[in-house]
mmCIF file of C-alpha atoms and ligand atoms in Angstrom:
data_model
loop_
_atom_site.group_PDB
_atom_site.id
_atom_site.type_symbol
_atom_site.label_atom_id
_atom_site.label_comp_id
_atom_site.label_asym_id
_atom_site.label_seq_id
_atom_site.Cartn_x
_atom_site.Cartn_y
_atom_site.Cartn_z
ATOM 1 C CA MET A 1 10.707 23.834 3.876
ATOM 2 C CA LEU A 2 7.265 23.046 2.440
ATOM 3 C CA GLY A 3 6.225 20.089 0.606
ATOM 4 C CA GLY A 4 5.198 20.275 -3.100
ATOM 5 C CA LEU A 5 1.717 19.220 -2.258
ATOM 6 C CA HIS A 6 1.164 21.827 0.399
ATOM 7 C CA GLY A 7 -2.088 22.666 1.089
ATOM 8 C CA ILE A 8 -3.236 20.563 -1.967
ATOM 9 C CA PRO A 9 -7.093 18.773 -1.122
ATOM 10 C CA VAL A 10 -6.746 15.551 -2.026
ATOM 11 C CA LEU A 11 -9.605 12.439 -1.814
ATOM 12 C CA ILE A 12 -8.825 9.129 -1.202
ATOM 13 C CA LYS A 13 -10.738 6.127 -2.177
ATOM 14 C CA ASP A 14 -12.426 4.347 0.389
ATOM 15 C CA THR A 15 -10.302 0.838 0.037
ATOM 16 C CA ILE A 16 -6.839 3.084 0.760
ATOM 17 C CA GLY A 17 -6.406 3.067 5.158
ATOM 18 C CA THR A 18 -5.845 6.456 6.578
ATOM 19 C CA LYS A 19 -5.306 6.947 9.980
ATOM 20 C CA ASP A 20 -8.012 9.476 11.063
ATOM 21 C CA LYS A 21 -11.240 10.295 11.687
ATOM 22 C CA LEU A 22 -12.158 8.896 8.407
ATOM 23 C CA ASN A 23 -13.892 5.372 8.077
ATOM 24 C CA THR A 24 -11.996 3.076 5.611
ATOM 25 C CA SER A 25 -14.821 0.614 4.509
ATOM 26 C CA ALA A 26 -14.941 -0.086 0.764
ATOM 27 C CA GLY A 27 -18.004 0.782 0.565
ATOM 28 C CA SER A 28 -19.579 -1.910 3.173
ATOM 29 C CA PHE A 29 -21.524 -1.496 6.087
ATOM 30 C CA ALA A 30 -19.543 -4.551 6.876
ATOM 31 C CA LEU A 31 -16.556 -2.658 7.541
ATOM 32 C CA LEU A 32 -17.747 0.514 9.515
ATOM 33 C CA GLY A 33 -16.032 1.603 12.299
ATOM 34 C CA SER A 34 -13.083 -0.443 11.808
ATOM 35 C CA VAL A 35 -10.016 0.974 12.910
ATOM 36 C CA VAL A 36 -6.543 0.513 10.920
ATOM 37 C CA ALA A 37 -3.067 0.390 12.190
ATOM 38 C CA ARG A 38 -1.443 2.546 10.206
ATOM 39 C CA ASP A 39 -2.021 4.780 7.104
ATOM 40 C CA ALA A 40 -1.384 3.464 4.031
ATOM 41 C CA GLY A 41 1.968 4.042 2.107
ATOM 42 C CA VAL A 42 0.467 6.258 -0.274
ATOM 43 C CA VAL A 43 -1.071 8.189 1.968
ATOM 44 C CA ALA A 44 1.733 8.493 4.982
ATOM 45 C CA LYS A 45 3.350 9.922 1.204
ATOM 46 C CA LEU A 46 0.754 12.352 0.416
ATOM 47 C CA ARG A 47 0.704 13.756 4.259
ATOM 48 C CA GLN A 48 4.517 14.100 4.458
ATOM 49 C CA GLY A 49 4.373 16.600 1.225
ATOM 50 C CA GLY A 50 1.969 18.417 2.417
ATOM 51 C CA ALA A 51 -1.531 17.440 1.042
ATOM 52 C CA ILE A 52 -4.219 17.512 2.771
ATOM 53 C CA ILE A 53 -6.521 14.608 2.746
ATOM 54 C CA LEU A 54 -10.101 16.103 2.264
ATOM 55 C CA GLY A 55 -12.082 13.133 2.714
ATOM 56 C CA LYS A 56 -12.936 9.501 1.137
ATOM 57 C CA ALA A 57 -14.259 8.438 -2.260
ATOM 58 C CA SER A 58 -16.880 6.480 -2.921
ATOM 59 C CA LEU A 59 -16.585 3.420 -5.090
ATOM 60 C CA SER A 60 -17.964 0.074 -6.555
ATOM 61 C CA GLU A 61 -17.938 -1.465 -3.460
ATOM 62 C CA TRP A 62 -15.005 -3.744 -2.334
ATOM 63 C CA ALA A 63 -13.819 -2.292 -4.914
ATOM 64 C CA ALA A 64 -16.149 -4.311 -7.642
ATOM 65 C CA PHE A 65 -15.080 -7.873 -6.107
ATOM 66 C CA ARG A 66 -17.943 -8.556 -4.502
ATOM 67 C CA SER A 67 -20.559 -9.887 -7.596
ATOM 68 C CA LEU A 68 -20.764 -9.557 -11.243
ATOM 69 C CA ASN A 69 -24.176 -8.109 -10.794
ATOM 70 C CA ALA A 70 -23.364 -4.422 -8.987
ATOM 71 C CA PRO A 71 -23.700 -1.660 -11.017
ATOM 72 C CA ASN A 72 -20.917 0.178 -11.211
ATOM 73 C CA GLY A 73 -20.418 3.041 -9.058
ATOM 74 C CA PHE A 74 -22.460 1.520 -6.352
ATOM 75 C CA SER A 75 -21.884 0.834 -2.573
ATOM 76 C CA PRO A 76 -24.178 0.245 0.199
ATOM 77 C CA ARG A 77 -22.631 3.245 2.228
ATOM 78 C CA GLY A 78 -21.915 5.432 -0.828
ATOM 79 C CA GLY A 79 -24.860 5.266 -2.497
ATOM 80 C CA GLN A 80 -24.958 5.387 -6.454
ATOM 81 C CA GLY A 81 -21.954 7.329 -8.194
ATOM 82 C CA LYS A 82 -23.076 9.035 -10.679
ATOM 83 C CA ASN A 83 -21.713 10.080 -14.408
ATOM 84 C CA PRO A 84 -21.639 14.358 -14.354
ATOM 85 C CA TYR A 85 -22.479 14.255 -17.704
ATOM 86 C CA VAL A 86 -24.687 12.436 -18.270
ATOM 87 C CA LEU A 87 -26.242 11.789 -15.126
ATOM 88 C CA SER A 88 -27.681 7.956 -16.356
ATOM 89 C CA ALA A 89 -24.245 6.896 -18.371
ATOM 90 C CA ASP A 90 -22.544 4.435 -17.060
ATOM 91 C CA PRO A 91 -19.414 6.250 -14.409
ATOM 92 C CA CYS A 92 -17.646 2.845 -14.926
ATOM 93 C CA GLY A 93 -15.442 1.265 -12.050
ATOM 94 C CA SER A 94 -14.392 0.578 -9.398
ATOM 95 C CA SER A 95 -12.552 3.800 -9.043
ATOM 96 C CA SER A 96 -15.516 5.645 -9.689
ATOM 97 C CA GLY A 97 -15.801 8.701 -6.605
ATOM 98 C CA SER A 98 -12.372 9.386 -7.224
ATOM 99 C CA ALA A 99 -12.617 10.621 -11.023
ATOM 100 C CA ILE A 100 -16.466 11.690 -10.502
ATOM 101 C CA SER A 101 -15.067 14.036 -8.103
ATOM 102 C CA VAL A 102 -12.308 15.338 -10.080
ATOM 103 C CA ALA A 103 -14.717 15.503 -13.583
ATOM 104 C CA ALA A 104 -17.344 17.186 -11.648
ATOM 105 C CA ASN A 105 -14.448 20.054 -10.575
ATOM 106 C CA LEU A 106 -15.210 19.084 -6.860
ATOM 107 C CA ILE A 107 -11.342 18.548 -5.929
ATOM 108 C CA ALA A 108 -8.260 18.678 -8.352
ATOM 109 C CA VAL A 109 -6.728 15.135 -7.505
ATOM 110 C CA SER A 110 -7.976 12.366 -6.480
ATOM 111 C CA ILE A 111 -6.533 9.107 -6.104
ATOM 112 C CA GLY A 112 -7.708 5.332 -6.791
ATOM 113 C CA THR A 113 -6.376 1.701 -6.957
ATOM 114 C CA GLU A 114 -6.451 -0.225 -9.990
ATOM 115 C CA THR A 115 -6.309 -3.970 -10.220
ATOM 116 C CA ASP A 116 -7.311 -4.150 -13.932
ATOM 117 C CA GLY A 117 -9.376 -1.289 -15.764
ATOM 118 C CA SER A 118 -10.298 0.165 -12.040
ATOM 119 C CA ILE A 119 -8.985 3.933 -12.994
ATOM 120 C CA LEU A 120 -8.702 3.750 -16.727
ATOM 121 C CA CYS A 121 -12.076 3.054 -17.101
ATOM 122 C CA PRO A 122 -13.479 5.797 -14.901
ATOM 123 C CA SER A 123 -11.594 8.635 -15.813
ATOM 124 C CA HIS A 124 -12.219 7.518 -19.437
ATOM 125 C CA ALA A 125 -15.899 7.326 -18.230
ATOM 126 C CA ASN A 126 -16.334 10.798 -16.984
ATOM 127 C CA SER A 127 -13.767 12.707 -19.188
ATOM 128 C CA ALA A 128 -10.645 13.026 -16.534
ATOM 129 C CA VAL A 129 -7.469 12.013 -16.559
ATOM 130 C CA GLY A 130 -6.646 9.112 -15.361
ATOM 131 C CA ILE A 131 -2.717 7.242 -14.500
ATOM 132 C CA LYS A 132 -2.104 4.046 -13.178
ATOM 133 C CA PRO A 133 1.480 4.079 -12.390
ATOM 134 C CA THR A 134 3.660 0.369 -12.837
ATOM 135 C CA VAL A 135 2.473 -1.046 -9.784
ATOM 136 C CA GLY A 136 4.287 -0.743 -6.417
ATOM 137 C CA LEU A 137 4.998 2.423 -7.634
ATOM 138 C CA THR A 138 2.757 4.395 -5.299
ATOM 139 C CA SER A 139 2.829 3.218 -2.518
ATOM 140 C CA ARG A 140 6.720 1.284 -2.434
ATOM 141 C CA GLY A 141 8.379 3.491 -4.194
ATOM 142 C CA GLN A 142 2.007 13.608 -29.497
ATOM 143 C CA GLY A 143 4.107 15.599 -32.058
ATOM 144 C CA GLY A 144 6.422 14.423 -33.480
ATOM 145 C CA ALA A 145 5.574 11.147 -32.909
ATOM 146 C CA THR A 146 5.848 7.650 -34.920
ATOM 147 C CA VAL A 147 2.281 6.374 -35.024
ATOM 148 C CA PHE A 148 1.987 2.591 -36.136
ATOM 149 C CA ASP A 149 -1.596 1.542 -36.637
ATOM 150 C CA LYS A 150 -3.512 -1.713 -36.081
ATOM 151 C CA LEU A 151 -0.623 -3.437 -33.798
ATOM 152 C CA GLU A 152 -1.298 -6.714 -32.640
ATOM 153 C CA ILE A 153 -0.164 -8.170 -29.358
ATOM 154 C CA SER A 154 -0.626 -12.098 -30.021
ATOM 155 C CA ASN A 155 -3.211 -13.845 -27.670
ATOM 156 C CA ILE A 156 -4.992 -10.765 -27.259
ATOM 157 C CA GLU A 157 -8.099 -12.858 -27.204
ATOM 158 C CA THR A 158 -6.827 -15.155 -24.122
ATOM 159 C CA ILE A 159 -5.146 -12.113 -22.757
ATOM 160 C CA SER A 160 -9.083 -10.228 -22.425
ATOM 161 C CA ASN A 161 -10.797 -13.392 -21.481
ATOM 162 C CA ALA A 162 -9.524 -13.697 -17.372
ATOM 163 C CA THR A 163 -11.320 -17.225 -17.404
ATOM 164 C CA ARG A 164 -8.669 -18.488 -20.261
ATOM 165 C CA SER A 165 -6.097 -16.187 -19.283
ATOM 166 C CA GLY A 166 -6.355 -17.144 -15.572
ATOM 167 C CA GLU A 167 -6.080 -14.225 -14.444
ATOM 168 C CA ALA A 168 -9.484 -14.463 -12.473
ATOM 169 C CA VAL A 169 -8.103 -18.003 -10.633
ATOM 170 C CA ALA A 170 -4.671 -15.704 -9.695
ATOM 171 C CA LEU A 171 -7.539 -12.728 -8.294
ATOM 172 C CA LEU A 172 -9.491 -15.070 -6.856
ATOM 173 C CA ALA A 173 -6.875 -16.857 -4.084
ATOM 174 C CA GLU A 174 -5.139 -13.477 -3.944
ATOM 175 C CA PHE A 175 -8.157 -11.961 -3.120
ATOM 176 C CA LYS A 176 -8.801 -13.930 0.145
ATOM 177 C CA VAL A 177 -5.312 -13.843 1.292
ATOM 178 C CA SER A 178 -4.799 -10.367 1.486
ATOM 179 C CA VAL A 179 -8.799 -9.814 2.563
ATOM 180 C CA ASN A 180 -7.984 -11.852 5.626
ATOM 181 C CA ALA A 181 -4.584 -10.534 6.244
ATOM 182 C CA TYR A 182 -6.342 -7.287 6.165
ATOM 183 C CA LEU A 183 -8.981 -7.949 8.577
ATOM 184 C CA LYS A 184 -6.644 -9.593 10.538
ATOM 185 C CA GLN A 185 -4.346 -6.992 11.220
ATOM 186 C CA LEU A 186 -7.121 -4.216 12.122
ATOM 187 C CA VAL A 187 -7.013 -2.472 15.704
ATOM 188 C CA VAL A 188 -10.622 -3.323 15.662
ATOM 189 C CA SER A 189 -13.367 -4.887 12.987
ATOM 190 C CA PRO A 190 -16.721 -6.033 12.825
ATOM 191 C CA VAL A 191 -15.585 -8.632 10.794
ATOM 192 C CA ARG A 192 -12.095 -10.404 10.585
ATOM 193 C CA THR A 193 -12.079 -13.019 7.692
ATOM 194 C CA LEU A 194 -13.444 -12.953 4.107
ATOM 195 C CA ALA A 195 -16.188 -15.259 5.545
ATOM 196 C CA ASP A 196 -17.583 -13.022 8.526
ATOM 197 C CA VAL A 197 -17.922 -10.581 5.355
ATOM 198 C CA ILE A 198 -19.747 -12.894 3.139
ATOM 199 C CA ALA A 199 -22.078 -13.895 6.830
ATOM 200 C CA PHE A 200 -22.803 -10.142 7.073
ATOM 201 C CA ASN A 201 -23.496 -9.231 3.650
ATOM 202 C CA GLN A 202 -26.112 -12.977 4.016
ATOM 203 C CA LYS A 203 -27.702 -11.994 7.057
ATOM 204 C CA PHE A 204 -28.190 -7.949 5.986
ATOM 205 C CA SER A 205 -28.950 -9.082 2.247
ATOM 206 C CA ASP A 206 -32.669 -7.044 1.945
ATOM 207 C CA SER A 207 -31.753 -4.612 3.656
ATOM 208 C CA GLU A 208 -30.814 -1.118 2.849
ATOM 209 C CA MET A 209 -27.896 -1.276 4.097
ATOM 210 C CA ASN A 210 -26.804 -4.618 1.595
ATOM 211 C CA ASP A 211 -29.199 -4.471 -1.209
ATOM 212 C CA GLU A 212 -29.675 -7.376 -3.116
ATOM 213 C CA LEU A 213 -26.301 -7.278 -4.673
ATOM 214 C CA GLY A 214 -25.493 -11.031 -4.542
ATOM 215 C CA GLN A 215 -21.938 -11.632 -3.853
ATOM 216 C CA GLU A 216 -20.701 -14.851 -5.668
ATOM 217 C CA ILE A 217 -17.236 -13.652 -6.423
ATOM 218 C CA PHE A 218 -16.813 -13.713 -2.664
ATOM 219 C CA LEU A 219 -18.020 -17.081 -2.194
ATOM 220 C CA ALA A 220 -15.986 -17.994 -5.060
ATOM 221 C CA ALA A 221 -12.862 -16.248 -3.590
ATOM 222 C CA GLU A 222 -13.575 -18.132 -0.322
ATOM 223 C CA GLY A 223 -13.896 -21.200 -2.012
ATOM 224 C CA THR A 224 -9.756 -20.891 -3.033
ATOM 225 C CA ASN A 225 -7.323 -22.289 -0.554
ATOM 226 C CA GLY A 226 -4.619 -19.285 -0.953
ATOM 227 C CA ILE A 227 -2.011 -20.546 -3.808
ATOM 228 C CA GLY A 228 -1.081 -23.546 -4.427
ATOM 229 C CA SER A 229 0.142 -25.252 -8.244
ATOM 230 C CA LEU A 230 -3.601 -24.050 -10.048
ATOM 231 C CA GLU A 231 -2.853 -20.543 -9.221
ATOM 232 C CA LYS A 232 1.409 -20.972 -9.873
ATOM 233 C CA ALA A 233 0.461 -22.136 -13.122
ATOM 234 C CA ALA A 234 -1.867 -19.355 -13.878
ATOM 235 C CA MET A 235 0.608 -16.760 -12.623
ATOM 236 C CA ALA A 236 3.375 -18.416 -14.589
ATOM 237 C CA ASN A 237 0.958 -18.612 -18.120
ATOM 238 C CA LEU A 238 0.143 -14.232 -17.440
ATOM 239 C CA GLU A 239 4.081 -14.065 -17.565
ATOM 240 C CA GLN A 240 4.246 -16.276 -20.610
ATOM 241 C CA LEU A 241 1.315 -14.090 -22.167
ATOM 242 C CA THR A 242 3.164 -11.065 -21.186
ATOM 243 C CA LYS A 243 6.493 -11.710 -22.738
ATOM 244 C CA ASP A 244 4.559 -12.837 -25.587
ATOM 245 C CA GLY A 245 2.443 -10.487 -26.285
ATOM 246 C CA PHE A 246 2.727 -7.145 -24.451
ATOM 247 C CA GLN A 247 6.320 -6.971 -23.845
ATOM 248 C CA LYS A 248 7.333 -8.235 -27.094
ATOM 249 C CA LEU A 249 5.410 -6.300 -29.876
ATOM 250 C CA MET A 250 6.773 -2.851 -27.614
ATOM 251 C CA TRP A 251 10.319 -4.050 -27.615
ATOM 252 C CA ASP A 252 9.988 -5.649 -30.841
ATOM 253 C CA HIS A 253 8.379 -1.967 -32.616
ATOM 254 C CA GLU A 254 10.792 -0.279 -30.164
ATOM 255 C CA LEU A 255 7.271 1.599 -28.753
ATOM 256 C CA ASP A 256 6.643 4.396 -26.240
ATOM 257 C CA ALA A 257 3.226 3.494 -25.736
ATOM 258 C CA LEU A 258 0.673 1.667 -27.615
ATOM 259 C CA VAL A 259 -2.673 3.643 -27.922
ATOM 260 C CA THR A 260 -5.850 2.312 -27.677
ATOM 261 C CA HIS A 261 -9.552 3.996 -27.556
ATOM 262 C CA GLY A 262 -11.010 3.605 -23.579
ATOM 263 C CA PRO A 263 -9.423 1.436 -21.590
ATOM 264 C CA GLY A 264 -9.591 -1.938 -24.276
ATOM 265 C CA ILE A 265 -6.357 -3.332 -22.570
ATOM 266 C CA SER A 266 -6.313 -2.805 -18.595
ATOM 267 C CA ALA A 267 -6.500 -6.768 -18.806
ATOM 268 C CA VAL A 268 -2.835 -6.542 -20.963
ATOM 269 C CA LEU A 269 -1.699 -3.971 -18.503
ATOM 270 C CA ALA A 270 -2.769 -6.096 -15.343
ATOM 271 C CA ILE A 271 -1.300 -8.792 -15.888
ATOM 272 C CA GLY A 272 2.227 -7.402 -16.419
ATOM 273 C CA GLY A 273 1.807 -4.969 -14.150
ATOM 274 C CA PHE A 274 2.404 -2.280 -16.538
ATOM 275 C CA PRO A 275 1.430 1.814 -16.467
ATOM 276 C CA GLY A 276 -1.700 3.465 -18.423
ATOM 277 C CA ILE A 277 -3.065 6.627 -18.610
ATOM 278 C CA ASN A 278 -6.175 7.735 -19.657
ATOM 279 C CA VAL A 279 -6.847 11.244 -20.967
ATOM 280 C CA PRO A 280 -10.288 12.741 -22.118
ATOM 281 C CA ALA A 281 -10.216 12.387 -25.826
ATOM 282 C CA GLY A 282 -14.365 13.375 -27.185
ATOM 283 C CA TYR A 283 -17.826 13.317 -26.509
ATOM 284 C CA ASP A 284 -20.705 11.181 -28.143
ATOM 285 C CA GLU A 285 -23.503 12.576 -29.640
ATOM 286 C CA LYS A 286 -24.968 11.992 -25.946
ATOM 287 C CA GLY A 287 -22.812 13.854 -24.565
ATOM 288 C CA VAL A 288 -20.813 10.785 -22.610
ATOM 289 C CA PRO A 289 -17.308 10.782 -22.754
ATOM 290 C CA PHE A 290 -14.937 8.871 -23.915
ATOM 291 C CA GLY A 291 -11.123 8.555 -23.354
ATOM 292 C CA ILE A 292 -8.095 7.858 -25.488
ATOM 293 C CA ASN A 293 -5.357 5.984 -22.984
ATOM 294 C CA PHE A 294 -1.700 5.492 -23.282
ATOM 295 C CA GLY A 295 0.171 1.830 -21.855
ATOM 296 C CA GLY A 296 3.704 1.681 -21.477
ATOM 297 C CA LEU A 297 6.119 -0.986 -20.024
ATOM 298 C CA LYS A 298 7.467 -0.654 -16.402
ATOM 299 C CA GLY A 299 8.579 2.413 -14.847
ATOM 300 C CA THR A 300 7.536 4.844 -18.487
ATOM 301 C CA GLU A 301 5.393 7.000 -16.669
ATOM 302 C CA GLN A 302 7.149 10.223 -17.353
ATOM 303 C CA LYS A 303 7.387 8.800 -20.919
ATOM 304 C CA LEU A 304 2.896 8.698 -21.178
ATOM 305 C CA ILE A 305 2.579 11.488 -19.170
ATOM 306 C CA GLN A 306 4.889 13.294 -21.640
ATOM 307 C CA ILE A 307 2.764 11.933 -24.751
ATOM 308 C CA ALA A 308 -0.788 12.053 -22.614
ATOM 309 C CA TYR A 309 0.374 15.840 -21.991
ATOM 310 C CA GLY A 310 0.965 16.239 -25.489
ATOM 311 C CA PHE A 311 -2.321 15.435 -26.748
ATOM 312 C CA GLU A 312 -4.172 17.101 -24.283
ATOM 313 C CA GLN A 313 -2.615 20.414 -25.357
ATOM 314 C CA LEU A 314 -2.561 19.442 -29.137
ATOM 315 C CA THR A 315 -6.603 18.903 -28.518
ATOM 316 C CA LYS A 316 -8.153 20.589 -25.666
ATOM 317 C CA ILE A 317 -11.220 18.111 -25.456
ATOM 318 C CA ARG A 318 -11.763 18.215 -21.924
ATOM 319 C CA LYS A 319 -14.764 20.532 -21.098
ATOM 320 C CA PRO A 320 -17.178 20.746 -17.190
ATOM 321 C CA PRO A 321 -19.370 18.545 -16.971
ATOM 322 C CA THR A 322 -23.451 19.724 -17.699
ATOM 323 C CA PHE A 323 -25.114 16.776 -15.270
ATOM 324 C CA ILE A 324 -27.152 16.268 -18.243
ATOM 325 C CA ALA A 325 -30.620 14.373 -16.870
HETATM 326 C C1 LIG B 407 -16.785 5.632 11.351
HETATM 327 O O1 LIG B 407 -18.425 5.992 10.914
HETATM 328 C C2 LIG B 407 -18.693 5.786 12.095
HETATM 329 C C3 LIG B 407 -20.801 5.756 11.961
HETATM 330 O O2 LIG B 407 -20.847 7.388 11.012
HETATM 331 C C4 LIG B 407 -18.080 7.227 13.390
HETATM 332 O O3 LIG B 407 -19.219 7.029 14.648
HETATM 333 C C5 LIG B 407 -17.127 7.245 13.000
HETATM 334 O O4 LIG B 407 -16.332 7.756 14.039
HETATM 335 C C6 LIG B 407 -16.621 6.820 11.956
HETATM 336 N N1 LIG B 407 -14.853 6.925 12.047
HETATM 337 C C7 LIG B 407 -13.963 5.567 12.302
HETATM 338 C C8 LIG B 407 -12.792 5.995 12.438
HETATM 339 O O5 LIG B 407 -14.798 5.144 13.303
HETATM 340 C C1 LIG B 408 -13.496 -17.001 -21.703
HETATM 341 O O1 LIG B 408 -13.247 -18.340 -21.741
HETATM 342 C C2 LIG B 408 -14.204 -19.614 -21.407
HETATM 343 C C3 LIG B 408 -13.276 -20.352 -20.945
HETATM 344 O O2 LIG B 408 -12.198 -21.007 -22.317
HETATM 345 C C4 LIG B 408 -15.119 -19.603 -21.814
HETATM 346 O O3 LIG B 408 -15.675 -20.869 -21.699
HETATM 347 C C5 LIG B 408 -15.660 -18.240 -22.628
HETATM 348 O O4 LIG B 408 -16.938 -18.546 -23.000
HETATM 349 C C6 LIG B 408 -15.141 -17.354 -22.388
HETATM 350 N N1 LIG B 408 -16.017 -15.229 -22.265
HETATM 351 C C7 LIG B 408 -15.436 -15.051 -23.871
HETATM 352 C C8 LIG B 408 -16.415 -13.547 -23.258
HETATM 353 O O5 LIG B 408 -15.335 -15.333 -24.506
#
């Protein structure tokens, strides 16, 4: 029997491992020529389903976790990814190429990744549909609506500030642990640790291979030392913010989805591991797209997709890009 995705071409974000002739480089020359031990879980599932991995999509280098000064959608390997609606407009990131390729009608489906906003924001900015599933889902496992206006998530100011919530502390430490583990298990790689990547970036800091992007997030991550008491406290705080905030709001009002203009609640979804979906919602006076986001509790993708589909069918807002200069 043929798989449900038989023959469907798919682009994969360049942070997702593919055991084939494609490089998996996160947009960095430091990883060019590295060889992964196996397909990432999502890639293996796509292949099992019959999908054809057509290529890698560009991104904000290192999924936007190298420097705050790096432009959205830019990587030394891929160059600047551009918003196909208004070429000078921000394509957002970090899964920029995944959203751009779909928006520009180059491909029907692409895979991105999201920690905090990396699917919802580029799909919003490039007028594409973007789904960020419940954390762990892809790799491991409107008509009669009642609308409540202006609901407030408690402590939303804290949640939206990654320094204050503890999100930054958790991300920096987890990044170092995960990147080092990833680099270590590669079959072949020019770099084996985050420290090696930092040294690579320093060595080539002025070359076209690397540009002058800075790497202060990398340096901050390198300065962490695993998941210690500070990180555990930050994670406990994030869990409490989720319980008192998004989860309580959804339960108290028996909501199916929280609706926002654009990816404004990506931090809420990020810290709780919740799913969200972006659907094209319009274009501003310059032609720059914006989206509407529906966020929900864990495992409610089916409902979110129904709601988003209902919105899309009622509005039919999306139009193909015209590459305005
Ligand atoms: C990666 O890119 C290099 C340089 O362009 C190329 O020689 C190589 O075949 C590519 N693929 C892998 C898996 O290294
Ligand atoms: C975020 O929180 C930190 C620490 O409380 C504070 O210094 C900073 O100004 C806040 N940033 C914003 C944008 O509010």
